[in-house]
Coordinates of C-alpha atoms in Angstrom, one line a residue:
X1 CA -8.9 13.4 2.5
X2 CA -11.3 11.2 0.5
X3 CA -13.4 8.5 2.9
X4 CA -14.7 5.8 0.7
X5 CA -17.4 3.3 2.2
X6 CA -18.6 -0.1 -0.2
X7 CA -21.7 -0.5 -1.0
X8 CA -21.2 -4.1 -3.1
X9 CA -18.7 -6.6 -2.7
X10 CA -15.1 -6.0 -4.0
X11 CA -12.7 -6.9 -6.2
X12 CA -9.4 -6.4 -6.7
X13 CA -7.2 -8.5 -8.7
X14 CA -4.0 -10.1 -7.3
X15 CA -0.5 -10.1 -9.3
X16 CA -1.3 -13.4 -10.7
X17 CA -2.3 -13.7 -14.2
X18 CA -5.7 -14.5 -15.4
X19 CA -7.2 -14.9 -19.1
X20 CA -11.0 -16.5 -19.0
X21 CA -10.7 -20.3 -20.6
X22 CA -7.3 -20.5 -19.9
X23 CA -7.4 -19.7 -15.6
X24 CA -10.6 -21.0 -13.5
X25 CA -10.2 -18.5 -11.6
X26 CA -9.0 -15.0 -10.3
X27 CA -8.6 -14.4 -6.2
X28 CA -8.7 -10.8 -4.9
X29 CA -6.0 -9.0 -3.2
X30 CA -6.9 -6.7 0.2
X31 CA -6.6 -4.4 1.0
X32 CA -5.3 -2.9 -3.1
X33 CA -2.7 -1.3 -3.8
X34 CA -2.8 2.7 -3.9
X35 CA -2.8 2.5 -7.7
X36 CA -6.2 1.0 -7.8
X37 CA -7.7 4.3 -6.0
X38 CA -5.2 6.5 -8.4
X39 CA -7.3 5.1 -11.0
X40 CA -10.3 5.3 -9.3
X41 CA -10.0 8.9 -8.6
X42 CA -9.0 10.0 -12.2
X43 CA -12.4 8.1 -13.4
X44 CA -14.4 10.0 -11.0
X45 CA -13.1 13.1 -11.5
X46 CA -13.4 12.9 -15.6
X47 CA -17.0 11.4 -14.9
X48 CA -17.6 14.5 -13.8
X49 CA -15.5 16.6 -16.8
X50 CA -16.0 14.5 -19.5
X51 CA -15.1 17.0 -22.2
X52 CA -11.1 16.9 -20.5
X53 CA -11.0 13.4 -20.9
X54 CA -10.0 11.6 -24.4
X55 CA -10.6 12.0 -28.1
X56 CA -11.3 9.2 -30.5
X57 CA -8.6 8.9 -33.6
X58 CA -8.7 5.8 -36.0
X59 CA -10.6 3.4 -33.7
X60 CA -8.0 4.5 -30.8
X61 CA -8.3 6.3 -27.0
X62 CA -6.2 9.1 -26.2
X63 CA -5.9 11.5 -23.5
X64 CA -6.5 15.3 -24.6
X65 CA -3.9 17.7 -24.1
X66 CA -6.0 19.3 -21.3
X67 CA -5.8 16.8 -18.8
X68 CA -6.0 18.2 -15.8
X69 CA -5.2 15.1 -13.9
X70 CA -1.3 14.7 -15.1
X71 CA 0.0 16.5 -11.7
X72 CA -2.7 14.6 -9.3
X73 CA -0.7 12.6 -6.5
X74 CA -2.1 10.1 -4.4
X75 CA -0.1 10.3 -1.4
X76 CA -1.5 7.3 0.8
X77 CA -4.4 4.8 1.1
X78 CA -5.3 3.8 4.6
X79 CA -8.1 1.0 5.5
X80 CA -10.5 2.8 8.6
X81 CA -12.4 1.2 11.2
X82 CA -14.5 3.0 13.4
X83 CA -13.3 6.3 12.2
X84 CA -9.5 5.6 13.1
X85 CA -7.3 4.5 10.2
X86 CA -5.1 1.3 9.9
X87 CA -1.7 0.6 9.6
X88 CA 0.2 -2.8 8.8
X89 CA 1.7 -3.6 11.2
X90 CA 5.7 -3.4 11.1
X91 CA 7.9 -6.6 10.0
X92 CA 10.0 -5.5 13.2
X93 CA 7.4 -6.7 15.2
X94 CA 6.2 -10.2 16.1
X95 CA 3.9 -12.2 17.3
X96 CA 4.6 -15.1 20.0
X97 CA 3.0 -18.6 18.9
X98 CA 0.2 -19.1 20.8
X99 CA -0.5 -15.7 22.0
X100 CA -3.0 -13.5 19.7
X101 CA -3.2 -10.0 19.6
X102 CA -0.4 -8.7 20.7
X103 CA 3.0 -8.1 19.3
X104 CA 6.6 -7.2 20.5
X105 CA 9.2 -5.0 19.4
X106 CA 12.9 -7.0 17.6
X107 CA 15.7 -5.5 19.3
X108 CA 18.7 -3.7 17.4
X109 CA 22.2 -5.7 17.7
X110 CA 25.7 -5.5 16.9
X111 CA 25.4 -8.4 13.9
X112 CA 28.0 -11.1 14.6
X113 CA 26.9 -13.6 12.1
X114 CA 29.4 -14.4 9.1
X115 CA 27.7 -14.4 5.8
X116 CA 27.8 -12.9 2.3
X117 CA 25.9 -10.5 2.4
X118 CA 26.0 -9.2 6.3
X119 CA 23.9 -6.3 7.5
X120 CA 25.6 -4.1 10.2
X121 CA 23.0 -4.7 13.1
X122 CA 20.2 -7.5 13.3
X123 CA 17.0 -7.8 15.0
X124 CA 16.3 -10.1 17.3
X125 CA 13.4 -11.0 19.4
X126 CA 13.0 -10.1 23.3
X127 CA 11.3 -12.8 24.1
X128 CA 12.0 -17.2 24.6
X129 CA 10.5 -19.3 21.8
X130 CA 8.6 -19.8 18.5
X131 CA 7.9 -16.2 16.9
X132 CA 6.5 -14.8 13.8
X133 CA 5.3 -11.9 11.3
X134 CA 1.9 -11.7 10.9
X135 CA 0.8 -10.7 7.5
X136 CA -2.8 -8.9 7.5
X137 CA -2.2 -7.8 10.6
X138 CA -3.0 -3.7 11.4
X139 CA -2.7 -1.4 14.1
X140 CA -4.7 1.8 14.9
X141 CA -3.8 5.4 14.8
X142 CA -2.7 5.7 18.6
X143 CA -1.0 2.2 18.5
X144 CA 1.2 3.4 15.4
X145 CA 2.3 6.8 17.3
X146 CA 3.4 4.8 20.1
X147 CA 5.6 3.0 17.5
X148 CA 6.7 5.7 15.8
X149 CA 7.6 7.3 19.1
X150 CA 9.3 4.4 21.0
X151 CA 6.8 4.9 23.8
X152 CA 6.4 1.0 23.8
X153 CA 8.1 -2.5 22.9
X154 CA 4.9 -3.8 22.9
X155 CA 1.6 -3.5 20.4
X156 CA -1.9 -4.7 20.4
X157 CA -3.1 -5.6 16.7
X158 CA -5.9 -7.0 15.1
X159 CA -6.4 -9.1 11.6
X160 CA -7.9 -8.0 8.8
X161 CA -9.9 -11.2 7.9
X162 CA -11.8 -10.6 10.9
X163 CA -13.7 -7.7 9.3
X164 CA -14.4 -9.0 5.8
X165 CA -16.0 -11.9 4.1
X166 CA -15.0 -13.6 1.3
X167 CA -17.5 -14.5 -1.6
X168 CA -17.4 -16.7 -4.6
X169 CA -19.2 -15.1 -8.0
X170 CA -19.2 -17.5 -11.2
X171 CA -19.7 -15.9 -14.4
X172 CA -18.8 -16.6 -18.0
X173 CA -17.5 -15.2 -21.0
X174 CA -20.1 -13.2 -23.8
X175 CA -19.3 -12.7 -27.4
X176 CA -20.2 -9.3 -27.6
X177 CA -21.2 -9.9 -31.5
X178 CA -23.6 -12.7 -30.9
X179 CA -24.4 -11.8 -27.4
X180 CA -24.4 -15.1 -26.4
X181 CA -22.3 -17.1 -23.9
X182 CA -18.8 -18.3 -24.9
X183 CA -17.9 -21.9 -24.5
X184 CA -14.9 -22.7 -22.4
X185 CA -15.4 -19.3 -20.7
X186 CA -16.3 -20.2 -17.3
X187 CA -14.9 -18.8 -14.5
X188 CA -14.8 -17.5 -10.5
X189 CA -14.2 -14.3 -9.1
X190 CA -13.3 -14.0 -5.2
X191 CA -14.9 -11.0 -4.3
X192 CA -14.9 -8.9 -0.4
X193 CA -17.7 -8.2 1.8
X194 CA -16.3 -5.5 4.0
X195 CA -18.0 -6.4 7.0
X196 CA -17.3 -7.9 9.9
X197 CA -17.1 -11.6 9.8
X198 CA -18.2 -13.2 12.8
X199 CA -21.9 -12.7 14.0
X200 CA -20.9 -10.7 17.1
X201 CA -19.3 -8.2 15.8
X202 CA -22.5 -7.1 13.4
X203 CA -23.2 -4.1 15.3
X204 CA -19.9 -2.9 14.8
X205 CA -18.6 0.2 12.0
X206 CA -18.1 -1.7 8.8
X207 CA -14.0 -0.8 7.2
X208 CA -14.0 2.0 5.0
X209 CA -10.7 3.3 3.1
X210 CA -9.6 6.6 3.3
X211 CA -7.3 8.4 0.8
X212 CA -4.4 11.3 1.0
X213 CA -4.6 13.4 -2.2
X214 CA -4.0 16.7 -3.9
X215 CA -3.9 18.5 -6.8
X216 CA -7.5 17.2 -7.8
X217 CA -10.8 18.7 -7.1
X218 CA -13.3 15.9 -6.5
X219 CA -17.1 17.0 -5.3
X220 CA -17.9 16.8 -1.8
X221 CA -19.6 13.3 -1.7
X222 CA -21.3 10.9 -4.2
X223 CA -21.0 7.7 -5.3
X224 CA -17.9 6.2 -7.5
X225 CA -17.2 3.2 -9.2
X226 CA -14.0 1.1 -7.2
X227 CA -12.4 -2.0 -8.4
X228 CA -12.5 -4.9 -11.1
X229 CA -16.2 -5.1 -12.8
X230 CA -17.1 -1.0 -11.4
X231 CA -18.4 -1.7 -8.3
X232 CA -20.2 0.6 -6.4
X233 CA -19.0 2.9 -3.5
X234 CA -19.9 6.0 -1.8
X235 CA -17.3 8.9 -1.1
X236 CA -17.1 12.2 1.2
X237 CA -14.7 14.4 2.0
X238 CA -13.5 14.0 5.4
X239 CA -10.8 16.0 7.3
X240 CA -7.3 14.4 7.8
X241 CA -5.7 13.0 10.1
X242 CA -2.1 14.3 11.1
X243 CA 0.5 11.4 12.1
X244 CA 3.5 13.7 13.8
X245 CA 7.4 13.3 13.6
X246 CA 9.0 12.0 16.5
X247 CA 12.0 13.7 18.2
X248 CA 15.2 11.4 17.0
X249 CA 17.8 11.2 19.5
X250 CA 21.4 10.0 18.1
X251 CA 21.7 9.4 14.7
X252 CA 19.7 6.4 14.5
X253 CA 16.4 6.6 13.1
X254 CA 13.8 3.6 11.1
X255 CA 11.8 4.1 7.6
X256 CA 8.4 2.8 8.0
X257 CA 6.4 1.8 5.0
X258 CA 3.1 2.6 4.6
X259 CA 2.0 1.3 1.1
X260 CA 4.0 -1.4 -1.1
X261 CA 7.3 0.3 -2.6
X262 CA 9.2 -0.4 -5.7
X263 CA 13.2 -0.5 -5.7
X264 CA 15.5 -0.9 -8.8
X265 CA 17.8 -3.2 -6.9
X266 CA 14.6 -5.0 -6.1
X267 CA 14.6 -4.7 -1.5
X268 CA 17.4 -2.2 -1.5
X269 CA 17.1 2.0 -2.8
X270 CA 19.5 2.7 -5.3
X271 CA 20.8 5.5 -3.5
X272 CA 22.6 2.7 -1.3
X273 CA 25.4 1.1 -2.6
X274 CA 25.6 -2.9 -2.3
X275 CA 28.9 -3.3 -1.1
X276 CA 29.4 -0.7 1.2
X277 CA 25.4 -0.2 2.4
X278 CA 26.2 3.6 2.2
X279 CA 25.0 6.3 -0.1
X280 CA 23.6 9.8 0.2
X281 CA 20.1 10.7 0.1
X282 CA 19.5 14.4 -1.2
X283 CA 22.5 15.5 0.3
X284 CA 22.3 13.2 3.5
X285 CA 24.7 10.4 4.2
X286 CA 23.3 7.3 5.3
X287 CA 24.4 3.5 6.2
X288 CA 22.0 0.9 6.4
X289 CA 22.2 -0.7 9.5
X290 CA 19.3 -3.2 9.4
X291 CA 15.8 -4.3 7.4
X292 CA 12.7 -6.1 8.4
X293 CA 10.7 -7.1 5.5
X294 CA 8.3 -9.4 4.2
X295 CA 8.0 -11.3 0.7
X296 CA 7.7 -9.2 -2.0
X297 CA 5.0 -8.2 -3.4
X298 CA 3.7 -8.2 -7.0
X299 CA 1.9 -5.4 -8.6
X300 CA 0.8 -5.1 -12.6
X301 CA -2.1 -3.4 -14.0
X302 CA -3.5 -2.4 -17.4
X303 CA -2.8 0.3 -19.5
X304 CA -5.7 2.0 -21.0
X305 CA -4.0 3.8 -23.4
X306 CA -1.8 0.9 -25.0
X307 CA -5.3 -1.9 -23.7
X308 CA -2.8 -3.9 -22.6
X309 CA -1.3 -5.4 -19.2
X310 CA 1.2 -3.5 -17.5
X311 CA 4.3 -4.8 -17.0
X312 CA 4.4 -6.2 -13.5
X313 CA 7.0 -5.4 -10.7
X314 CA 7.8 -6.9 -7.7
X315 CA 6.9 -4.3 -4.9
X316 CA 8.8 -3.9 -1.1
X317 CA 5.1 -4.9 0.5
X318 CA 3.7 -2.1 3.3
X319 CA 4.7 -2.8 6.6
X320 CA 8.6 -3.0 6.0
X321 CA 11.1 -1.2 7.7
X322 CA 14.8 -0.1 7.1
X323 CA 17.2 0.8 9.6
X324 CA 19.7 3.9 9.2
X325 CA 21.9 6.1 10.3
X326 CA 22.8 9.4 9.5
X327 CA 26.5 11.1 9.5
X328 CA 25.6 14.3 8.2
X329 CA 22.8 16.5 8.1
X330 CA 20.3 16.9 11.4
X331 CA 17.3 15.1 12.4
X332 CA 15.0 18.0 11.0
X333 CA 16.6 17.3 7.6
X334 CA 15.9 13.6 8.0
X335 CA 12.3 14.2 9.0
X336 CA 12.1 16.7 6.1
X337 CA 13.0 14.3 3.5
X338 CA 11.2 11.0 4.7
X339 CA 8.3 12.2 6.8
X340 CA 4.8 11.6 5.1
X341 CA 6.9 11.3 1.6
X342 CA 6.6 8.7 -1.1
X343 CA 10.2 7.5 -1.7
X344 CA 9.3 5.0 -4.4
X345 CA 11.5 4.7 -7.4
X346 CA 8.4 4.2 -9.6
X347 CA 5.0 5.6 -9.7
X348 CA 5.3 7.5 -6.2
X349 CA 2.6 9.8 -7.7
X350 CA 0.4 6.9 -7.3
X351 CA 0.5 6.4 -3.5
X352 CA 3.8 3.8 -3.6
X353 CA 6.6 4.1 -0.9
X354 CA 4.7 6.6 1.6
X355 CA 7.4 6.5 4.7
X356 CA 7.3 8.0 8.0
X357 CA 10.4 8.3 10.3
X358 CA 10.6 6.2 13.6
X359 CA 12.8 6.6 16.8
X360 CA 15.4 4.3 17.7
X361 CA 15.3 3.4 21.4
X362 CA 19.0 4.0 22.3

């Protein structure tokens, strides 16, 4: 695994389109998405073999035929703090109103609403009163197992905010013939200090991210470039961390997402049928039983190659979870298939729809 530590303010740009003169402004999206550090990674490592990296024909960029990168896969990107890493924390957990820091677990039920579009099972909360998700929310190594396990109904978490400060830059457009400004080309960044934010906390380890790779040899430590306008960071190797399977009892188990993931059938995997909310996974059969899942989320980009935006897609965002069960196969084959795996239905390779398997508390 790859730890990477900032050593300037961030930025990573939202989903939201931005052209200078036309947009004042651009605001940053944190943590990224995994296909920020995909990039990220390939840059470093052809910074370091530059002779495997393009050839110039008619005015134009292309990738040689000796890229060594094409089978590189990104399987995760995890935010770190204090040398444990971070997880969102899951859409089937909430918070009460008025009560910080702590979440509780929905409860699976028989669904006996009349609608549509009707789900099998619903969640619903174990507790009286106002409750809600809480987006930018994160829980820590040990906190997640206890989740995964269904050794608790009941989860501290902390916010994101609290360890990073927001920035404003203001820069403007150049006309790279003249070298002068451009008029009408004003605009503002929102860039990240990842540090903690109130004045208490200074002593404390600043966030770091941390990345699951293979197939890519990167040196031991140095220092990369990470995010709109290359800024820098410093990277080591560090070892990983190992997130076991928990032992499913029944045939109920929970998909956990880890990063943002991308569907055809925009919240639901094609390899479950609409209608029915049944389908077959590598040779599994599976019925949905219940999702909890937040607003999606959209991801773009910009293709080097073509110097042009990507097309953008609206993502599943991290933190989601889908209820299933299982009427064929074992639990080993379910933990085999979705354990640690990226199950998006585009650009897995670059870190999308990392899942791990949850217990069901019968």
């Amino acid at each position: 695994m790859l730890k990477i530590q900032a050593l300037d303010p961030l930025f990573f740009r939202d989903g939201k389109p931005f052209t200078m003169g036309e947009d004042a402004g651009a605001e940053s999206m944190f943590p990224p998405v995994p296909s920020v550090f995909y990039g990220a990674l390939r840059t470093l490592y052809f910074s370091e073999h530059p002779e495997l990296f393009m050839y110039i024909k008619e005015n134009k960029l292309f990738n040689t035929d000796a890229d060594s990168t094409k089978y590189f896969h990104l399987r995760g990107a995890f935010l770190e703090e204090f040398g444990e890493p971070l997880f969102p924390l899951p859409y089937d957990c909430v918070n009460p109103d008025g009560e910080e820091g702590t979440a509780y677990l929905l409860q699976l039920e028989p669904n006996e609403l009349i609608s549509s579009r009707t789900l099998p099972m619903v969640l619903r909360s174990p507790i009286e009163g106002q409750v809600e998700n809480m987006d930018g929310a994160v829980m820590t190594l040990g906190t997640f197992l206890e989740y995964l396990h269904g050794q608790s109904t009941m989860f501290g978490y902390k916010e994101v905010a609290d360890s990073i400060v927001k920035e404003s830059k203001t820069g403007i457009g150049l006309n790279q013939d003249r070298r002068s400004t451009e008029d009408g080309k004003l605009y503002r960044l929102s860039m990240v200090r990842m540090e903690p934010k109130h004045e208490y906390q200074k002593q404390s380890s600043p966030l770091s991210f941390v990345l699951d790779y293979d197939r890519l040899t990167l040196p031991a430590q140095g220092v990369m470039r990470l995010g709109g306008e290359g800024r820098l960071a410093s990277f080591e190797q560090v070892e990983p961390f190992v997130i076991p399977a928990p032992a499913l009892s029944g045939n109920r188990f929970k998909l956990y997402f880890a990063t943002p993931s991308f569907f055809r059938r925009g919240w639901l995997p094609k390899w479950i049928d609409p209608h029915t909310l049944t389908g077959e996974y590598k040779g599994i059969g599976l019925k949905l039983l219940s999702v909890a899942a937040g607003k999606y989320v959209p991801i773009g980009g910009f293709d080097m190659n073509k110097t042009r935006p990507k097309t953008r897609r609206r993502a599943v965002p991290a933190g989601s979870v889908y209820y299933f069960e299982y009427e064929n196969g074992s639990s080993e084959e379910v933990i085999a298939l979705f354990h640690n795996q990226n199950i998006s239905e585009w650009n897995y390779q670059y870190g999308f729809g990392l899942t791990y398997v949850g217990g069901i508390a019968d």
